[in-house]
Short mmCIF file of C-alpha atoms in Angstrom, two decimals:
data_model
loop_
_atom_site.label_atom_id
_atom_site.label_comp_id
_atom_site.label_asym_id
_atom_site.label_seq_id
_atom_site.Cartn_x
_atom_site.Cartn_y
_atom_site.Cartn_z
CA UNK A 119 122.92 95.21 94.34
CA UNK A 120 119.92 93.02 95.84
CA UNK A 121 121.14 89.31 96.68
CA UNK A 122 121.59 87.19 93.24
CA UNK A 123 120.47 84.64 95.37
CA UNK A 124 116.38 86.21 96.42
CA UNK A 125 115.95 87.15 92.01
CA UNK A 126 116.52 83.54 91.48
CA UNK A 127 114.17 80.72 91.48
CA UNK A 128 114.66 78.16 93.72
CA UNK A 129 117.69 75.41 93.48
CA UNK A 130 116.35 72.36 91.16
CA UNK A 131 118.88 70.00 90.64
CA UNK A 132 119.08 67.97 87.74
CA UNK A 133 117.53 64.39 87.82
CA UNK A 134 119.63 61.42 88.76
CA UNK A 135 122.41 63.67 90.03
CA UNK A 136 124.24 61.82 92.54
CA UNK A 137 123.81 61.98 96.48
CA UNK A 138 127.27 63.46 96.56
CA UNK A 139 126.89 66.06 94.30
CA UNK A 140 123.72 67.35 95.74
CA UNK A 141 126.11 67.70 99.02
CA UNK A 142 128.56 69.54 97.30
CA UNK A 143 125.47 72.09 96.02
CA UNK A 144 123.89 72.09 99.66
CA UNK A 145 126.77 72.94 101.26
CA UNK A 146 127.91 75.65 98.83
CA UNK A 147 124.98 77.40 99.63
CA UNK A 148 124.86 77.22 103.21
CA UNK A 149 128.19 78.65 102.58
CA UNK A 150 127.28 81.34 100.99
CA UNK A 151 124.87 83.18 103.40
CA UNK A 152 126.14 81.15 106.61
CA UNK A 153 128.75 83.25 108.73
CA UNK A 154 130.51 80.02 110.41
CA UNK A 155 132.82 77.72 108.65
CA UNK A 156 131.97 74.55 110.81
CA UNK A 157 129.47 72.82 108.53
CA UNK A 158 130.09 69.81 110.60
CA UNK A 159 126.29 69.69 111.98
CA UNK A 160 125.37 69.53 108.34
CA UNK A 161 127.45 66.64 107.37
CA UNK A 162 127.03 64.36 109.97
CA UNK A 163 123.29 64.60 109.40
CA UNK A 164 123.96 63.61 105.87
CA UNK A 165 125.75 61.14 106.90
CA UNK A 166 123.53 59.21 109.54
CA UNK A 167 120.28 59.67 106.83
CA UNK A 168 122.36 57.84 104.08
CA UNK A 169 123.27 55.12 106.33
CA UNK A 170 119.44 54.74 107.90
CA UNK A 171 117.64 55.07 104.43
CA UNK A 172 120.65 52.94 102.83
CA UNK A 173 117.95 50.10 101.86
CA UNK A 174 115.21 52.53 100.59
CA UNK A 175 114.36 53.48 96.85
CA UNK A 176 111.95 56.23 95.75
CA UNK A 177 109.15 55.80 93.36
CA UNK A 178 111.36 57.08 90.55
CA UNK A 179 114.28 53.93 91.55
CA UNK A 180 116.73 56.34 93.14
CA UNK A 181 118.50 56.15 96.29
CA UNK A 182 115.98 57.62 99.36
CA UNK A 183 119.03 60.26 100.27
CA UNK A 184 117.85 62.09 97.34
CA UNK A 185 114.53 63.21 98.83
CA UNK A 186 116.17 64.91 101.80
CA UNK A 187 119.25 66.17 100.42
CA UNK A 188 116.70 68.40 97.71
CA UNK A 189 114.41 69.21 101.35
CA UNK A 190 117.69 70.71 102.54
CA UNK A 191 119.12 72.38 99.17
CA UNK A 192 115.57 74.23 99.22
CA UNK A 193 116.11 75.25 102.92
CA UNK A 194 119.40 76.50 102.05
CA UNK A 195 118.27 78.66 99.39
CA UNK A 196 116.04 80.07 102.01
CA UNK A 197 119.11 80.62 104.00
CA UNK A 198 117.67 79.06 106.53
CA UNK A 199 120.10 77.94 110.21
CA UNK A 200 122.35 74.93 110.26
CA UNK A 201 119.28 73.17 112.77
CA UNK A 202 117.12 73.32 110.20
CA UNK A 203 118.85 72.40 107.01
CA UNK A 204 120.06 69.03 109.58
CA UNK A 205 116.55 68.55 110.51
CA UNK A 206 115.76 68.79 106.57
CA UNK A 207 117.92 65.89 105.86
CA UNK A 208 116.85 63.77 108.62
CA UNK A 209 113.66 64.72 108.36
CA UNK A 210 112.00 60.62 108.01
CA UNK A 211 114.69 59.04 109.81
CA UNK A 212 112.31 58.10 112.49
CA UNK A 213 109.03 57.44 110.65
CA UNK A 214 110.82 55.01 107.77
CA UNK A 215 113.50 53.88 109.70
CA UNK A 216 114.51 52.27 112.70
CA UNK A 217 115.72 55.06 114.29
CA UNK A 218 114.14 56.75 117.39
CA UNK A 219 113.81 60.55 118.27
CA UNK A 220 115.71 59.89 121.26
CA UNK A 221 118.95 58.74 119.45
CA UNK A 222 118.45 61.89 117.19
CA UNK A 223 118.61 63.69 120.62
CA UNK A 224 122.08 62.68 121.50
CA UNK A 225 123.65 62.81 118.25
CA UNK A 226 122.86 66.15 117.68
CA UNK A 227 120.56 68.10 120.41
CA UNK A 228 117.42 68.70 121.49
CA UNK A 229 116.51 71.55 118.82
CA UNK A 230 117.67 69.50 115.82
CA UNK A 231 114.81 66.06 117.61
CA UNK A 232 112.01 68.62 118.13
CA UNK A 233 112.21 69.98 114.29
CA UNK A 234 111.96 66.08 113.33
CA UNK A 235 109.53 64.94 115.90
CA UNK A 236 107.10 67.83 114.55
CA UNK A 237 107.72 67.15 111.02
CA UNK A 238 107.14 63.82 111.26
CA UNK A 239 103.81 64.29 113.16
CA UNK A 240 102.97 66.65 110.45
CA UNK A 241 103.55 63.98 107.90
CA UNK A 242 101.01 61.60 109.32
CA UNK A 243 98.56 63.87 109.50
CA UNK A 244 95.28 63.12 106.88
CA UNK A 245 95.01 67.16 105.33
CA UNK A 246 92.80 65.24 102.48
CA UNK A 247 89.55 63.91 104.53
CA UNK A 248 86.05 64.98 103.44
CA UNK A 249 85.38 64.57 107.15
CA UNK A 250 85.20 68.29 108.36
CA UNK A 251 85.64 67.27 112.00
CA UNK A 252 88.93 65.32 111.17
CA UNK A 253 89.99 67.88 108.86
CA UNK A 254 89.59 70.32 111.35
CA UNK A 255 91.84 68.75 114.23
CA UNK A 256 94.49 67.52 111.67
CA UNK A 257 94.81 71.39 110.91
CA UNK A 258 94.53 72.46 114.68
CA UNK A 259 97.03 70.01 114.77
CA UNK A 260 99.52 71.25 112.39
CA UNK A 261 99.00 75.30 113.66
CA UNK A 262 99.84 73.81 117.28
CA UNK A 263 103.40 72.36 116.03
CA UNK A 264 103.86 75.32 113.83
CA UNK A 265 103.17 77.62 116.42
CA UNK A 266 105.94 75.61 119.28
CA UNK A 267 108.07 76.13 116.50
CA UNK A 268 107.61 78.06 112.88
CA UNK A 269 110.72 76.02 111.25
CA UNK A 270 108.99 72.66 111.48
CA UNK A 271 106.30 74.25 108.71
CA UNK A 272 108.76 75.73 106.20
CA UNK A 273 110.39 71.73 106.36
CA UNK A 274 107.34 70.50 105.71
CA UNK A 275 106.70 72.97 103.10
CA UNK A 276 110.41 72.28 101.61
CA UNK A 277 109.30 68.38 101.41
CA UNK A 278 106.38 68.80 99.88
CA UNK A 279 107.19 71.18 97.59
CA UNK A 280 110.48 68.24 96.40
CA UNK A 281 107.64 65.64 96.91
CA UNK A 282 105.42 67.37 94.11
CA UNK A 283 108.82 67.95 91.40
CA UNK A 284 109.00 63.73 91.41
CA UNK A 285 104.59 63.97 91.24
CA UNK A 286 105.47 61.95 87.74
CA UNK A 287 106.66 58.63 89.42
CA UNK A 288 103.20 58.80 91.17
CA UNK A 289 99.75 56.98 90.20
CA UNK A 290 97.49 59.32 88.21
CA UNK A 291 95.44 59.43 91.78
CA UNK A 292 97.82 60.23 94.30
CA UNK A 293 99.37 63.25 91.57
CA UNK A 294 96.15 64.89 92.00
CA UNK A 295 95.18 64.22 95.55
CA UNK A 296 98.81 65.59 96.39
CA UNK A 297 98.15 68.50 93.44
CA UNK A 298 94.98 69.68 94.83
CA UNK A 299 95.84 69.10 99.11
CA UNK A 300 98.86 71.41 98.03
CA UNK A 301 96.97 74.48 96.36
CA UNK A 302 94.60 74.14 99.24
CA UNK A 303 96.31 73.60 102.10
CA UNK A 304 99.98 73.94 101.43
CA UNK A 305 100.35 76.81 98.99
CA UNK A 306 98.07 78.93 101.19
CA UNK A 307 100.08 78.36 104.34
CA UNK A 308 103.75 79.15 102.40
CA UNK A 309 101.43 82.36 101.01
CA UNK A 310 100.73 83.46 105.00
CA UNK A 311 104.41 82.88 105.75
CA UNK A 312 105.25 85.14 103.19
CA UNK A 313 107.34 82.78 101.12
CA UNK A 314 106.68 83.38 97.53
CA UNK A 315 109.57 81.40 96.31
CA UNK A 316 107.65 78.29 97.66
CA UNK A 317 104.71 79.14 96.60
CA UNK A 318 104.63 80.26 93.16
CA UNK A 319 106.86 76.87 92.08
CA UNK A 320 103.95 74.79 93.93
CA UNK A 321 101.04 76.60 92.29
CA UNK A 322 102.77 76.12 88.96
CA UNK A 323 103.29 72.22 90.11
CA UNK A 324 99.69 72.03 91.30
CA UNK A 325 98.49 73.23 87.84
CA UNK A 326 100.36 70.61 86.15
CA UNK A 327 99.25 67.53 87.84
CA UNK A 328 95.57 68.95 88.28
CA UNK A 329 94.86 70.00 84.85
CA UNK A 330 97.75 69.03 82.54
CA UNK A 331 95.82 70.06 79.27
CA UNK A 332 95.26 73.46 80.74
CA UNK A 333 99.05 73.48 81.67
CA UNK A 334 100.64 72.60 78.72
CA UNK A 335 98.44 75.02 76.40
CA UNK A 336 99.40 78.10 78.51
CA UNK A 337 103.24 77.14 78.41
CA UNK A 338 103.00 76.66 75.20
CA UNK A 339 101.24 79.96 74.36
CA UNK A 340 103.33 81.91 76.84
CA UNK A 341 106.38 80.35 75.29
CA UNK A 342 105.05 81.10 71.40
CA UNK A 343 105.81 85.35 72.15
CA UNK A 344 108.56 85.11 74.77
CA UNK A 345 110.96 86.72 72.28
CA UNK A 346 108.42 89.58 71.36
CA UNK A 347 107.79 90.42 75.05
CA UNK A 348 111.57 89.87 76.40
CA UNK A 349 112.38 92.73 74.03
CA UNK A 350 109.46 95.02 75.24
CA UNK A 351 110.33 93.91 78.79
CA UNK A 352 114.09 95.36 77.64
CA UNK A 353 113.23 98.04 76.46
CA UNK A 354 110.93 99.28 79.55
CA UNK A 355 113.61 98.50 81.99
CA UNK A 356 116.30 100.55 79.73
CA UNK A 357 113.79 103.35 79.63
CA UNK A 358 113.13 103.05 83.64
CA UNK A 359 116.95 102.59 83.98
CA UNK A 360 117.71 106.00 82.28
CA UNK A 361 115.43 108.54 84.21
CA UNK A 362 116.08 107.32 88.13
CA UNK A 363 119.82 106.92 87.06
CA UNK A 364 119.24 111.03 86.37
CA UNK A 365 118.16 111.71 89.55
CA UNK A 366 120.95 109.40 91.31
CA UNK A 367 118.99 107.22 93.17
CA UNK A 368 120.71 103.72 93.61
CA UNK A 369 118.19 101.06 91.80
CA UNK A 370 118.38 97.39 90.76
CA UNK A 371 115.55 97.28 87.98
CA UNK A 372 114.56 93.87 86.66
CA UNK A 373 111.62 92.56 84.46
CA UNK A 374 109.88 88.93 84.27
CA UNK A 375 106.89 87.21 82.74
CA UNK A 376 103.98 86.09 85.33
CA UNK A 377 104.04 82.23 86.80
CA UNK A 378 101.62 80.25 85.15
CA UNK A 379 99.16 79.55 87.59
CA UNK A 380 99.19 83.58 88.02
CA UNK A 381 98.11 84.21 84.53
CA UNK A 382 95.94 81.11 84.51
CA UNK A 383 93.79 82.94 87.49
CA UNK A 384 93.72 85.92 85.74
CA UNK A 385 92.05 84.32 82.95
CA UNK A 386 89.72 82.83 84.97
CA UNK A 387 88.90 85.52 86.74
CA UNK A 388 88.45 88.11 84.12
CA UNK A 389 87.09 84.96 81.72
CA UNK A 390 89.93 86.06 78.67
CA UNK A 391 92.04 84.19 76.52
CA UNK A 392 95.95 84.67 77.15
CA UNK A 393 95.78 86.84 74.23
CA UNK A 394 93.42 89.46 75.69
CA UNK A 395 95.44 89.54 78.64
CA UNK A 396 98.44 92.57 78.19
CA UNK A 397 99.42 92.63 81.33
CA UNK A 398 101.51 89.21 81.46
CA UNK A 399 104.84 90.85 83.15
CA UNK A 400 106.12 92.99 85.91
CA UNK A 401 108.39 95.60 86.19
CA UNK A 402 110.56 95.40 89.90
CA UNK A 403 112.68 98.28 90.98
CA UNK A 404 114.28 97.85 93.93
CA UNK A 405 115.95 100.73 95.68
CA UNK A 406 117.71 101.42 99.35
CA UNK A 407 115.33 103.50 101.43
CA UNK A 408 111.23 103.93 101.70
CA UNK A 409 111.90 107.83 100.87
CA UNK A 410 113.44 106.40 97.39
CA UNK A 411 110.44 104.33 96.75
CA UNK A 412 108.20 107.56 96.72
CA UNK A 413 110.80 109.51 94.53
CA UNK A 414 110.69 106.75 92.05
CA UNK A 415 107.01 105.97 92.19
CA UNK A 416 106.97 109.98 90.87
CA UNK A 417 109.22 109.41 88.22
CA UNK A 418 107.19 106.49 86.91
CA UNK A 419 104.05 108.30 86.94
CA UNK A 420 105.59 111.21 84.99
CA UNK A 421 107.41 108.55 82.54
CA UNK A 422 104.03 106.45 81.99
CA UNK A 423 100.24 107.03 82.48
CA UNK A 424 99.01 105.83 85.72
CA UNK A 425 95.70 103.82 85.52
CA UNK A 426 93.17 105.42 87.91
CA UNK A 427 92.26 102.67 90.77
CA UNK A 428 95.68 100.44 90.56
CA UNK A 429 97.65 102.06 92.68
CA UNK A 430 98.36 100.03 96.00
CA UNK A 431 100.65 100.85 98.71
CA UNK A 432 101.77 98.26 100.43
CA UNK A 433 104.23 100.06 102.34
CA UNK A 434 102.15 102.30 104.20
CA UNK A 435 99.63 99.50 104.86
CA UNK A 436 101.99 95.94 104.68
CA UNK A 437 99.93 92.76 104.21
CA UNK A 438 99.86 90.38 107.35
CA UNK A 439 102.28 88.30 106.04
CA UNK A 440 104.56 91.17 106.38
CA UNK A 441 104.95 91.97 102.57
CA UNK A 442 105.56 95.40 101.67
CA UNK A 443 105.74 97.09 98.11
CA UNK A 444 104.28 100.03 95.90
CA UNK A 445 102.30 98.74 93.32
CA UNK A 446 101.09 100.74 90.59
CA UNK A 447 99.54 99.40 86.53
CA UNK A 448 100.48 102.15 84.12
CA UNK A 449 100.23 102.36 80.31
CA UNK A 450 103.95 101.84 78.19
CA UNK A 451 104.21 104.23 75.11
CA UNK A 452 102.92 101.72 72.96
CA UNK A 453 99.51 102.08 74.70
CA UNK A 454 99.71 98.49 76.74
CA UNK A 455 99.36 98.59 80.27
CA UNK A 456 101.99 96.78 82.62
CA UNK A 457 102.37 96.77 86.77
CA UNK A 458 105.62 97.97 88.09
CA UNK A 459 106.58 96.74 92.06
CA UNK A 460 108.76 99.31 94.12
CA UNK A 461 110.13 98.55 97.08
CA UNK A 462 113.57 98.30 99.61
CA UNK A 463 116.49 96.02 99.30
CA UNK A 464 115.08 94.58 102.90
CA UNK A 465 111.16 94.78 101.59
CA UNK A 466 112.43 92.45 98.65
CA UNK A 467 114.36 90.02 101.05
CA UNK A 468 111.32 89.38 103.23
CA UNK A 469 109.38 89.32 99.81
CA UNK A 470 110.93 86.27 98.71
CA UNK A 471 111.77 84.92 101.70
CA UNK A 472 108.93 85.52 104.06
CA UNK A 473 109.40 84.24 107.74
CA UNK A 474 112.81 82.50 106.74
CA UNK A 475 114.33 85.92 106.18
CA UNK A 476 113.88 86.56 109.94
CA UNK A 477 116.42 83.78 111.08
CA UNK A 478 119.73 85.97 111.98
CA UNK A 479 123.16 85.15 112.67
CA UNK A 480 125.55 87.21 115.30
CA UNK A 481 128.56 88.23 113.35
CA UNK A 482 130.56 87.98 116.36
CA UNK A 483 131.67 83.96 116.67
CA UNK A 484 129.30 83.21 114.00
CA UNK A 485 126.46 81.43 116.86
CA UNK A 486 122.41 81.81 115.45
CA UNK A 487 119.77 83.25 116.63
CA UNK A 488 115.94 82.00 116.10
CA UNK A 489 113.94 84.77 114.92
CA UNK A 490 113.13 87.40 117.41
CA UNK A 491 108.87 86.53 118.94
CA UNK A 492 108.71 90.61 118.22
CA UNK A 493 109.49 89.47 114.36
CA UNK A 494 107.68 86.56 114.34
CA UNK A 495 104.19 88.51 115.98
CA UNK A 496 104.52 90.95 112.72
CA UNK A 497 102.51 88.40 110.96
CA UNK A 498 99.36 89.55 112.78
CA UNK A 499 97.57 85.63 111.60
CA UNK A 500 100.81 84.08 113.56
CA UNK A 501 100.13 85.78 116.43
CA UNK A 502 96.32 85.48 116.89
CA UNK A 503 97.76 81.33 116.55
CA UNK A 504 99.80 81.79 119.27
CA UNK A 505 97.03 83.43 121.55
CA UNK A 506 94.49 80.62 120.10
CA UNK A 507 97.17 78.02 121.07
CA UNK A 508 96.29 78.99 125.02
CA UNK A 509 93.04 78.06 124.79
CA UNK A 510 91.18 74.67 125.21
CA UNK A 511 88.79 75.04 121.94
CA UNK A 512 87.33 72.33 120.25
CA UNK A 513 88.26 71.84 116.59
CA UNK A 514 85.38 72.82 115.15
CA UNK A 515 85.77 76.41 116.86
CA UNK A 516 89.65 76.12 115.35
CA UNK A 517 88.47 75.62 111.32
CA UNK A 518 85.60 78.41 111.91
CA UNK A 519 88.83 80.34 113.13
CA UNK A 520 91.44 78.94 110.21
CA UNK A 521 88.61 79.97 107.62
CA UNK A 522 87.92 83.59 108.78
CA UNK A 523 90.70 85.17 110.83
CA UNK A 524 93.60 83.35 108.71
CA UNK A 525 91.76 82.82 105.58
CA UNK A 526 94.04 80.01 104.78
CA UNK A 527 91.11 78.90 102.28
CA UNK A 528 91.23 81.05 99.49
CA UNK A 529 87.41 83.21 99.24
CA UNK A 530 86.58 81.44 95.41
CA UNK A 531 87.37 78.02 94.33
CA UNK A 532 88.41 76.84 91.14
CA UNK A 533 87.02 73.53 89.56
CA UNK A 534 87.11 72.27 86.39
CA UNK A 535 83.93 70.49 83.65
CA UNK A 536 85.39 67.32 82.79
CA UNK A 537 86.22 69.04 79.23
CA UNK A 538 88.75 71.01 81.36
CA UNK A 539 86.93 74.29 81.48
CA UNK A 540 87.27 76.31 84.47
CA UNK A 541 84.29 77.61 86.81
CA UNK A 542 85.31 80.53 89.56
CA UNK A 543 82.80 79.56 92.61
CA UNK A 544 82.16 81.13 95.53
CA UNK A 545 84.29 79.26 98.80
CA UNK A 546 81.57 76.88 99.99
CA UNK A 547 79.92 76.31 96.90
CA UNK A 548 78.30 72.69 96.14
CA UNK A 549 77.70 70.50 92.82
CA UNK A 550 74.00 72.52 92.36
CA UNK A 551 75.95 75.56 92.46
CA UNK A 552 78.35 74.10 89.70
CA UNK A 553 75.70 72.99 87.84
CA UNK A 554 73.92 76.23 87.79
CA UNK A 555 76.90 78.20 86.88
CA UNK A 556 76.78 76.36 83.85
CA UNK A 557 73.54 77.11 82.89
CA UNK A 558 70.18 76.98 84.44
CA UNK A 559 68.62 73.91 82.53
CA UNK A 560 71.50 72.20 83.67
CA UNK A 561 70.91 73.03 87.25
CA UNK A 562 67.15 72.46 87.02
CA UNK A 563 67.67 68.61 85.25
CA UNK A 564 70.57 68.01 87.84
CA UNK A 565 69.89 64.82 89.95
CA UNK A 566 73.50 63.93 91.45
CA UNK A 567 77.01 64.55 90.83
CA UNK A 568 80.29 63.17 90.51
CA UNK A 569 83.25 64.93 91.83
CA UNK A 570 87.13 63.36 90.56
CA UNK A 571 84.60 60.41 89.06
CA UNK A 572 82.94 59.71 92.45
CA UNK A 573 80.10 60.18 93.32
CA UNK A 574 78.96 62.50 96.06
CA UNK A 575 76.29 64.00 97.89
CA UNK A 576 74.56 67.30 96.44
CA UNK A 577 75.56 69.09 99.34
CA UNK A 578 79.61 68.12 99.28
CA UNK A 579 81.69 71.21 99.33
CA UNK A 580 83.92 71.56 96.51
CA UNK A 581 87.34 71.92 96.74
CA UNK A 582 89.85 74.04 94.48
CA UNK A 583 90.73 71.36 91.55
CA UNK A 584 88.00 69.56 92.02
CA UNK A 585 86.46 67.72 88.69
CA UNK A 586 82.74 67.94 88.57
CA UNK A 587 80.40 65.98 86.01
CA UNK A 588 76.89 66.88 86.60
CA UNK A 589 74.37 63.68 86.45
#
């Protein structure tokens, strides 16, 4: 059986639960996956971030210790090392209080004040600017302290992610200039690390805060057939169950409905109402070797009718963020189409985990070990960083670099009419092309634009979330 802990979503505690009960939960979990019993690390980190933030409320009016005890509960669930999840908690010790790196040094070491000196330099870093030049170094900026050390991104992906769950206790402006910096910036960057767990809860959050209208009609709507397509999902994976059970292959087979913001793209893209769109779930079968994979993908394709041109193998061919899987969209006997994912116990792990599945312990004595540079240059994107990292280039170089090599900006952009309808642009697109995707007489009468109700000049690039109202 595949981990319970990589087919869950990630660990969202309750609201108002208190600090000590979120400790209890963290350390549980570290538990769980962590070899060594000496949590000590863990606990005196908890410990010195309660006492420095003792005097410090969040937006929502409870105690600061909250903030980093969820950063580390979601670094646990990536079962990441005891260094981390400690860096996690004291993560804005020395930005919002008085304490200094150095004194972080000699209470715990120098690993545990190099995670929070980058993190914190991450976090007052301006990813939002229109300026491109300043936009450009602030990312050059964050791909240098990711690339001295990968951990310090997936803690400032952790934080941001907890930072857009409390988005409510936020002004209306800062929920969608944190929304939209996190499906452009963020979301991408947890997608290139391979860490879907991050990213499909932050897509989902983004949608919320960015378009709440849109948000709230596809839950609802998703939510109005759940019953009707739990059952069918049921009955598929009894079905699926039945045949490779036959042939004695080993196989943990599990079904689930599409994140929102994945079905809200699809509609977008293929311009279709939720109803028109079948395939809303996926079937996963997980098995223990690559020559399983293949036996099963024939046993699906004799069960069900393939659909000519859907058939991706991501095994043979893994994407750079090292994700491997056999896809394939077939038709169920009641003549609706569905996708079915095949892949390894280990494929799955590094599915859900991404990078963070790559941080090992030694059995023997229970000591870690940082993932391995040959893991970490798998990620072909990673690597070219590394190699751009040895170069003097000027930022301007780096962002031409960041957009085509990396492709951390996504090739279309999504913006919305300020009646909430969507528009798929080309990346790079401006208010005239908004205008004329419209309709032409709106592009032709078009003499200026406002973009999240300022206004802007007709050549501003639009961003994904971005509100335009033609003038």
């Amino acid at each position: 059986m595949t981990d319970k802990k990589e087919d869950k979503p990630l660990e969202r505690p309750r609201d108002n639960t208190p600090p000590e009960e979120l400790l209890k939960i963290l350390l549980a979990n570290v538990r769980s996956y962590h070899p060594s019993d000496d949590l000590s690390m863990i606990e005196k980190a908890y410990e010195v971030a309660k006492e420095q933030h003792k005097d410090q409320k969040r937006k929502s009016g409870e105690p600061y210790i909250i903030h980093p005890l969820c950063v580390a509960i979601i670094l646990s669930d990536l079962e990441m090392d005891k260094e981390t999840i400690a860096a996690g908690l004291l993560h804005d010790v020395v930005e919002d209080t008085g304490m200094s790196l150095k004194q972080v040094e000699e209470m715990f070491n120098p690993d545990v004040a190099v995670l929070v000196d980058g993190v914190t330099k991450l976090t007052q870093l301006n990813l939002n600017t229109d300026k491109v030049e300043l936009q450009a170094e602030n990312l050059r900026k964050m791909f240098v302290s990711m690339a001295k050390d990968i951990r310090v991104i997936i803690i400032k992906l952790a934080d941001r992610l907890h930072n857009l769950r409390t988005l409510e206790y936020q002004s209306p402006e800062k929920r969608k200039e944190k929304a939209r910096e996190s499906l452009e910036i963020y979301s991408p960057l947890a997608d290139r690390l391979g860490i879907s767990k991050i990213k499909i809860e932050m897509d989902d959050l983004s949608l919320k805060y960015l378009e709440p209208e849109v948000y709230y009609d596809l839950a609802e709507k998703v939510h109005f057939k759940r019953e009707v397509r739990e059952e069918r999902i049921d009955k598929i994976v009894q079905e699926v169950r039945e045949h490779i059970e036959e042939s004695g292959i080993r196989a943990n087979i599990k079904g689930r409905i599409k994140h929102f913001f994945s079905i809200y793209k699809k509609m977008v893209n293929q311009n279709k109402t939720i109803d028109q769109i079948y395939d809303l779930f996926a079937i996963r079968i997980i098995v223990d070797t690559v020559k399983d994979c293949y036996a099963v993908l024939g046993f699906i394709h004799k069960l069900y009718t393939p659909i000519p041109g859907r058939f991706k193998d991501y095994i043979a061919m893994p994407k750079p963020n090292m994700y491997q899987s056999l896809h394939t969209t077939v038709i169920g006997k009641d003549g609706v189409p569905f996708e079915i994912q095949i892949r390894t116990f280990e494929m799955h792990r590094t599915a859900e985990f991404g990078i963070a599945a790559h941080w090992k312990y030694k059995e023997e004595g229970g000591s870690e070990n940082k993932a391995t540079e040959n893991e970490m240059t798998k990620m072909k994107w990673l690597s070219e960083i590394l190699e751009w990292q040895k170069d003097e280039s000027d930022s301007k170089e780096f962002m031409k670099m960041v957009k085509s090599d990396l492709s951390l900006f996504n090739e279309s952009v999504y913006c919305f009419t300020p009646t909430g309808d969507v528009k798929n642009l080309p990346a790079g697109s401006t208010p005239i092309d908004f205008a004329y995707s419209i309709h032409s007489a709106v592009g032709n009468k078009m003499v200026g634009a406002k973009v999240n109700d300022k206004l802007v000049p007709i050549e501003y690039v639009l961003h994904n979330g971005d509100r335009v109202d033609i003038i």
